[in-house]
């Protein structure tokens, strides 16, 4: 089963580039930039990766991102993720980045986007992995600040496919970003958002009705509301589920209680993703492996999950068909 998962062609649809920052690279870049960090060793830093809730994680995650300064830093971070993608047999990935985490510290939007997108181009050339970028607004900040980020992004519009919404969910409902989402859609960005990770089902209602999102990041709490489940199915919106993230942030402390199988049985379209793999104990394949074991998923279930990952990606129809044919060929011979 593990080999089947490792070689299964897949797409990753929920991944924060800042969350791929492995302690070794973090130390290397901190030293290169002569930035002091409050940990003496890689091991000490790794030990701090023990979280009670989303906010607990975010505090450490933003601290880690602080050492990123130059275009080369963003390039190195992103290229290191693509090297992992190659080993996970990820064929396509949709990468979130948080410009405000960096522009707030005086790093220019241009530095961030040029470093990340140059790594995307090299990964396409060297590994054949395609990718899109999702510019995520930080929901703990104001809508006005999100508008400022939208404005800064316009000079780099050709490099950005979609907008997202992440950071502290509770107390920051999707409706807070109604106007900036409307403006983002007008600029041609596809609307996506985290909803229903710690927030309740009403946040998911807001995300689909007010922000008009095309995919829900996490969405676990949709199961609180049968009417919402039916609406998500009717609108054919997928969920980007992140099992090891859910476990690490105590959203689902024991994967045996994870709602993934229930989602599939109800007719929802979940996908498997790693969210912040450096912090949550595993890349995408480890997420597939652990959830397979916990819920006793079959090869056919795993095939359906990987199919969803291509079907609900932002790839164009021809590219989806190509990827799905390749996946089906793999499933039929295994
Ligand atoms: N949820 C909200 N914000 C985040 C996450 C997450 O899982 N990862 C990085 N920022
Ligand atoms: Zn996330």
Coordinates of C-alpha atoms in Angstrom, one line a residue, residues 125-321:
X125 CA 12.1 22.8 -16.7
X126 CA 14.0 20.4 -14.5
X127 CA 11.3 18.1 -13.1
X128 CA 8.3 18.7 -15.4
X129 CA 6.2 19.8 -12.4
X130 CA 3.6 22.4 -13.2
X131 CA 2.4 25.0 -10.6
X132 CA 0.2 27.9 -9.9
X133 CA 0.5 30.6 -7.2
X134 CA -2.2 31.5 -4.8
X135 CA -1.8 34.9 -3.1
X136 CA -3.3 34.6 0.3
X137 CA -4.6 37.5 2.4
X138 CA -4.0 37.3 6.2
X139 CA -7.4 37.3 7.9
X140 CA -6.1 38.7 11.1
X141 CA -5.2 41.9 9.2
X142 CA -7.7 44.5 7.9
X143 CA -9.6 44.4 4.6
X144 CA -7.9 47.7 3.8
X145 CA -4.5 46.1 4.2
X146 CA -5.6 43.2 1.9
X147 CA -6.6 45.9 -0.7
X148 CA -3.1 47.3 -0.5
X149 CA -1.7 43.8 -1.2
X150 CA -4.1 43.4 -4.1
X151 CA -2.8 46.7 -5.5
X152 CA 0.8 45.6 -5.2
X153 CA 0.1 42.3 -6.9
X154 CA -1.2 43.9 -10.1
X155 CA 2.2 44.4 -11.6
X156 CA 2.8 40.7 -11.3
X157 CA -0.7 39.5 -12.3
X158 CA 0.6 37.1 -14.9
X159 CA 2.4 35.1 -12.1
X160 CA -0.7 34.7 -9.9
X161 CA -3.7 32.5 -10.5
X162 CA -5.9 32.8 -7.4
X163 CA -6.4 34.5 -4.1
X164 CA -6.7 32.7 -0.7
X165 CA -7.5 33.6 2.9
X166 CA -5.5 32.2 5.7
X167 CA -4.2 32.8 9.3
X168 CA -6.3 33.0 12.5
X169 CA -9.8 31.9 11.6
X170 CA -11.9 32.4 14.7
X171 CA -13.2 36.0 15.0
X172 CA -12.1 36.8 11.4
X173 CA -15.1 35.6 9.3
X174 CA -15.0 35.5 5.5
X175 CA -17.5 38.4 5.3
X176 CA -14.7 40.7 6.6
X177 CA -13.1 40.4 3.1
X178 CA -16.2 40.8 1.0
X179 CA -15.1 43.8 -0.9
X180 CA -11.5 42.8 -1.5
X181 CA -12.7 39.4 -2.9
X182 CA -15.0 41.2 -5.2
X183 CA -12.2 43.4 -6.5
X184 CA -9.8 40.4 -6.7
X185 CA -12.3 38.5 -8.9
X186 CA -12.7 41.6 -11.1
X187 CA -8.9 41.5 -11.6
X188 CA -9.2 37.9 -12.8
X189 CA -8.0 36.0 -9.7
X190 CA -9.9 32.8 -8.8
X191 CA -11.3 33.1 -5.3
X192 CA -10.4 30.4 -2.7
X193 CA -10.3 30.5 1.1
X194 CA -9.6 28.6 4.3
X195 CA -12.9 27.9 6.0
X196 CA -14.2 25.5 8.6
X197 CA -10.9 24.4 10.0
X198 CA -11.5 26.0 13.5
X199 CA -14.5 28.1 12.4
X200 CA -18.0 26.7 12.2
X201 CA -20.2 25.8 9.3
X202 CA -21.5 29.4 9.1
X203 CA -18.0 30.6 8.0
X204 CA -18.2 28.1 5.1
X205 CA -21.6 29.5 4.1
X206 CA -20.1 33.0 4.1
X207 CA -17.1 31.8 2.1
X208 CA -19.2 30.2 -0.7
X209 CA -22.0 32.8 -0.7
X210 CA -20.2 36.1 0.0
X211 CA -16.6 35.4 -1.3
X212 CA -17.9 33.1 -4.0
X213 CA -15.0 30.7 -3.5
X214 CA -14.3 27.8 -6.0
X215 CA -12.6 25.5 -3.5
X216 CA -12.7 25.3 0.3
X217 CA -9.4 24.9 2.2
X218 CA -10.0 22.4 5.0
X219 CA -13.8 22.5 5.3
X220 CA -14.0 19.9 8.0
X221 CA -16.8 21.6 9.8
X222 CA -19.1 21.5 6.8
X223 CA -20.3 18.2 8.3
X224 CA -22.0 20.1 11.1
X225 CA -24.7 21.2 8.6
X226 CA -26.4 18.7 6.3
X227 CA -27.9 21.6 4.2
X228 CA -24.4 23.0 3.7
X229 CA -23.1 19.6 2.6
X230 CA -25.8 19.4 0.0
X231 CA -25.1 22.9 -1.2
X232 CA -21.3 22.2 -1.6
X233 CA -22.2 19.1 -3.6
X234 CA -24.6 21.0 -5.8
X235 CA -22.1 23.6 -6.6
X236 CA -19.4 21.0 -7.1
X237 CA -16.8 22.6 -4.8
X238 CA -13.9 20.5 -3.6
X239 CA -12.3 20.4 -0.1
X240 CA -8.6 20.5 0.4
X241 CA -8.2 18.3 3.4
X242 CA -5.0 18.1 5.4
X243 CA -4.9 15.1 7.8
X244 CA -1.6 15.6 9.5
X245 CA -2.3 19.3 9.9
X246 CA -5.6 18.4 11.5
X247 CA -3.9 16.1 13.9
X248 CA -1.1 18.5 14.8
X249 CA -3.4 21.4 15.5
X250 CA -5.8 19.3 17.5
X251 CA -8.6 19.8 14.9
X252 CA -8.8 16.0 14.8
X253 CA -6.4 14.7 17.5
X254 CA -6.9 11.1 16.5
X255 CA -6.9 10.3 12.7
X256 CA -9.2 7.4 13.4
X257 CA -11.9 10.0 14.0
X258 CA -11.1 11.9 10.8
X259 CA -14.2 12.9 8.7
X260 CA -12.5 12.1 5.3
X261 CA -14.3 8.8 4.7
X262 CA -17.6 10.3 5.7
X263 CA -17.0 13.2 3.3
X264 CA -16.5 10.7 0.5
X265 CA -19.5 8.7 1.4
X266 CA -21.7 11.8 1.4
X267 CA -20.6 12.7 -2.1
X268 CA -18.2 15.5 -1.2
X269 CA -15.0 15.8 -3.2
X270 CA -12.0 15.9 -0.7
X271 CA -8.4 15.9 -1.7
X272 CA -5.3 15.1 0.4
X273 CA -2.7 17.8 1.1
X274 CA 0.2 18.6 3.5
X275 CA -0.6 22.2 4.4
X276 CA 2.6 23.1 6.2
X277 CA 4.7 19.9 5.9
X278 CA 7.8 21.1 7.8
X279 CA 5.7 21.8 10.9
X280 CA 3.1 19.0 10.8
X281 CA 5.3 15.9 10.5
X282 CA 5.0 14.8 6.9
X283 CA 4.9 15.5 3.2
X284 CA 1.8 14.7 1.1
X285 CA 2.6 10.9 0.9
X286 CA 2.8 10.7 4.7
X287 CA -0.6 12.3 4.8
X288 CA -2.0 9.6 2.4
X289 CA -0.2 6.8 4.3
X290 CA -1.4 7.8 7.7
X291 CA -5.0 8.5 6.7
X292 CA -5.1 5.3 4.7
X293 CA -4.1 3.3 7.8
X294 CA -6.4 5.2 10.2
X295 CA -9.5 4.8 8.0
X296 CA -8.6 1.6 6.3
X297 CA -8.9 3.2 2.8
X298 CA -8.8 1.0 -0.3
X299 CA -6.7 1.6 -3.4
X300 CA -9.9 2.7 -5.1
X301 CA -10.4 5.3 -2.4
X302 CA -6.9 6.6 -2.9
X303 CA -7.4 6.6 -6.6
X304 CA -10.6 8.7 -6.1
X305 CA -8.7 11.1 -3.9
X306 CA -5.8 11.6 -6.4
X307 CA -8.4 12.0 -9.2
X308 CA -10.1 14.7 -7.2
X309 CA -6.7 16.5 -6.9
X310 CA -6.4 16.8 -10.7
X311 CA -10.1 17.3 -11.4
X312 CA -10.5 20.2 -8.9
X313 CA -7.1 21.8 -9.7
X314 CA -7.0 25.0 -11.6
X315 CA -5.5 23.4 -14.6
X316 CA -7.2 23.8 -18.0
X317 CA -9.4 21.0 -19.2
X318 CA -6.8 19.5 -21.7
X319 CA -4.1 19.3 -19.0
X320 CA -6.6 17.8 -16.5
X321 CA -7.5 15.1 -19.0

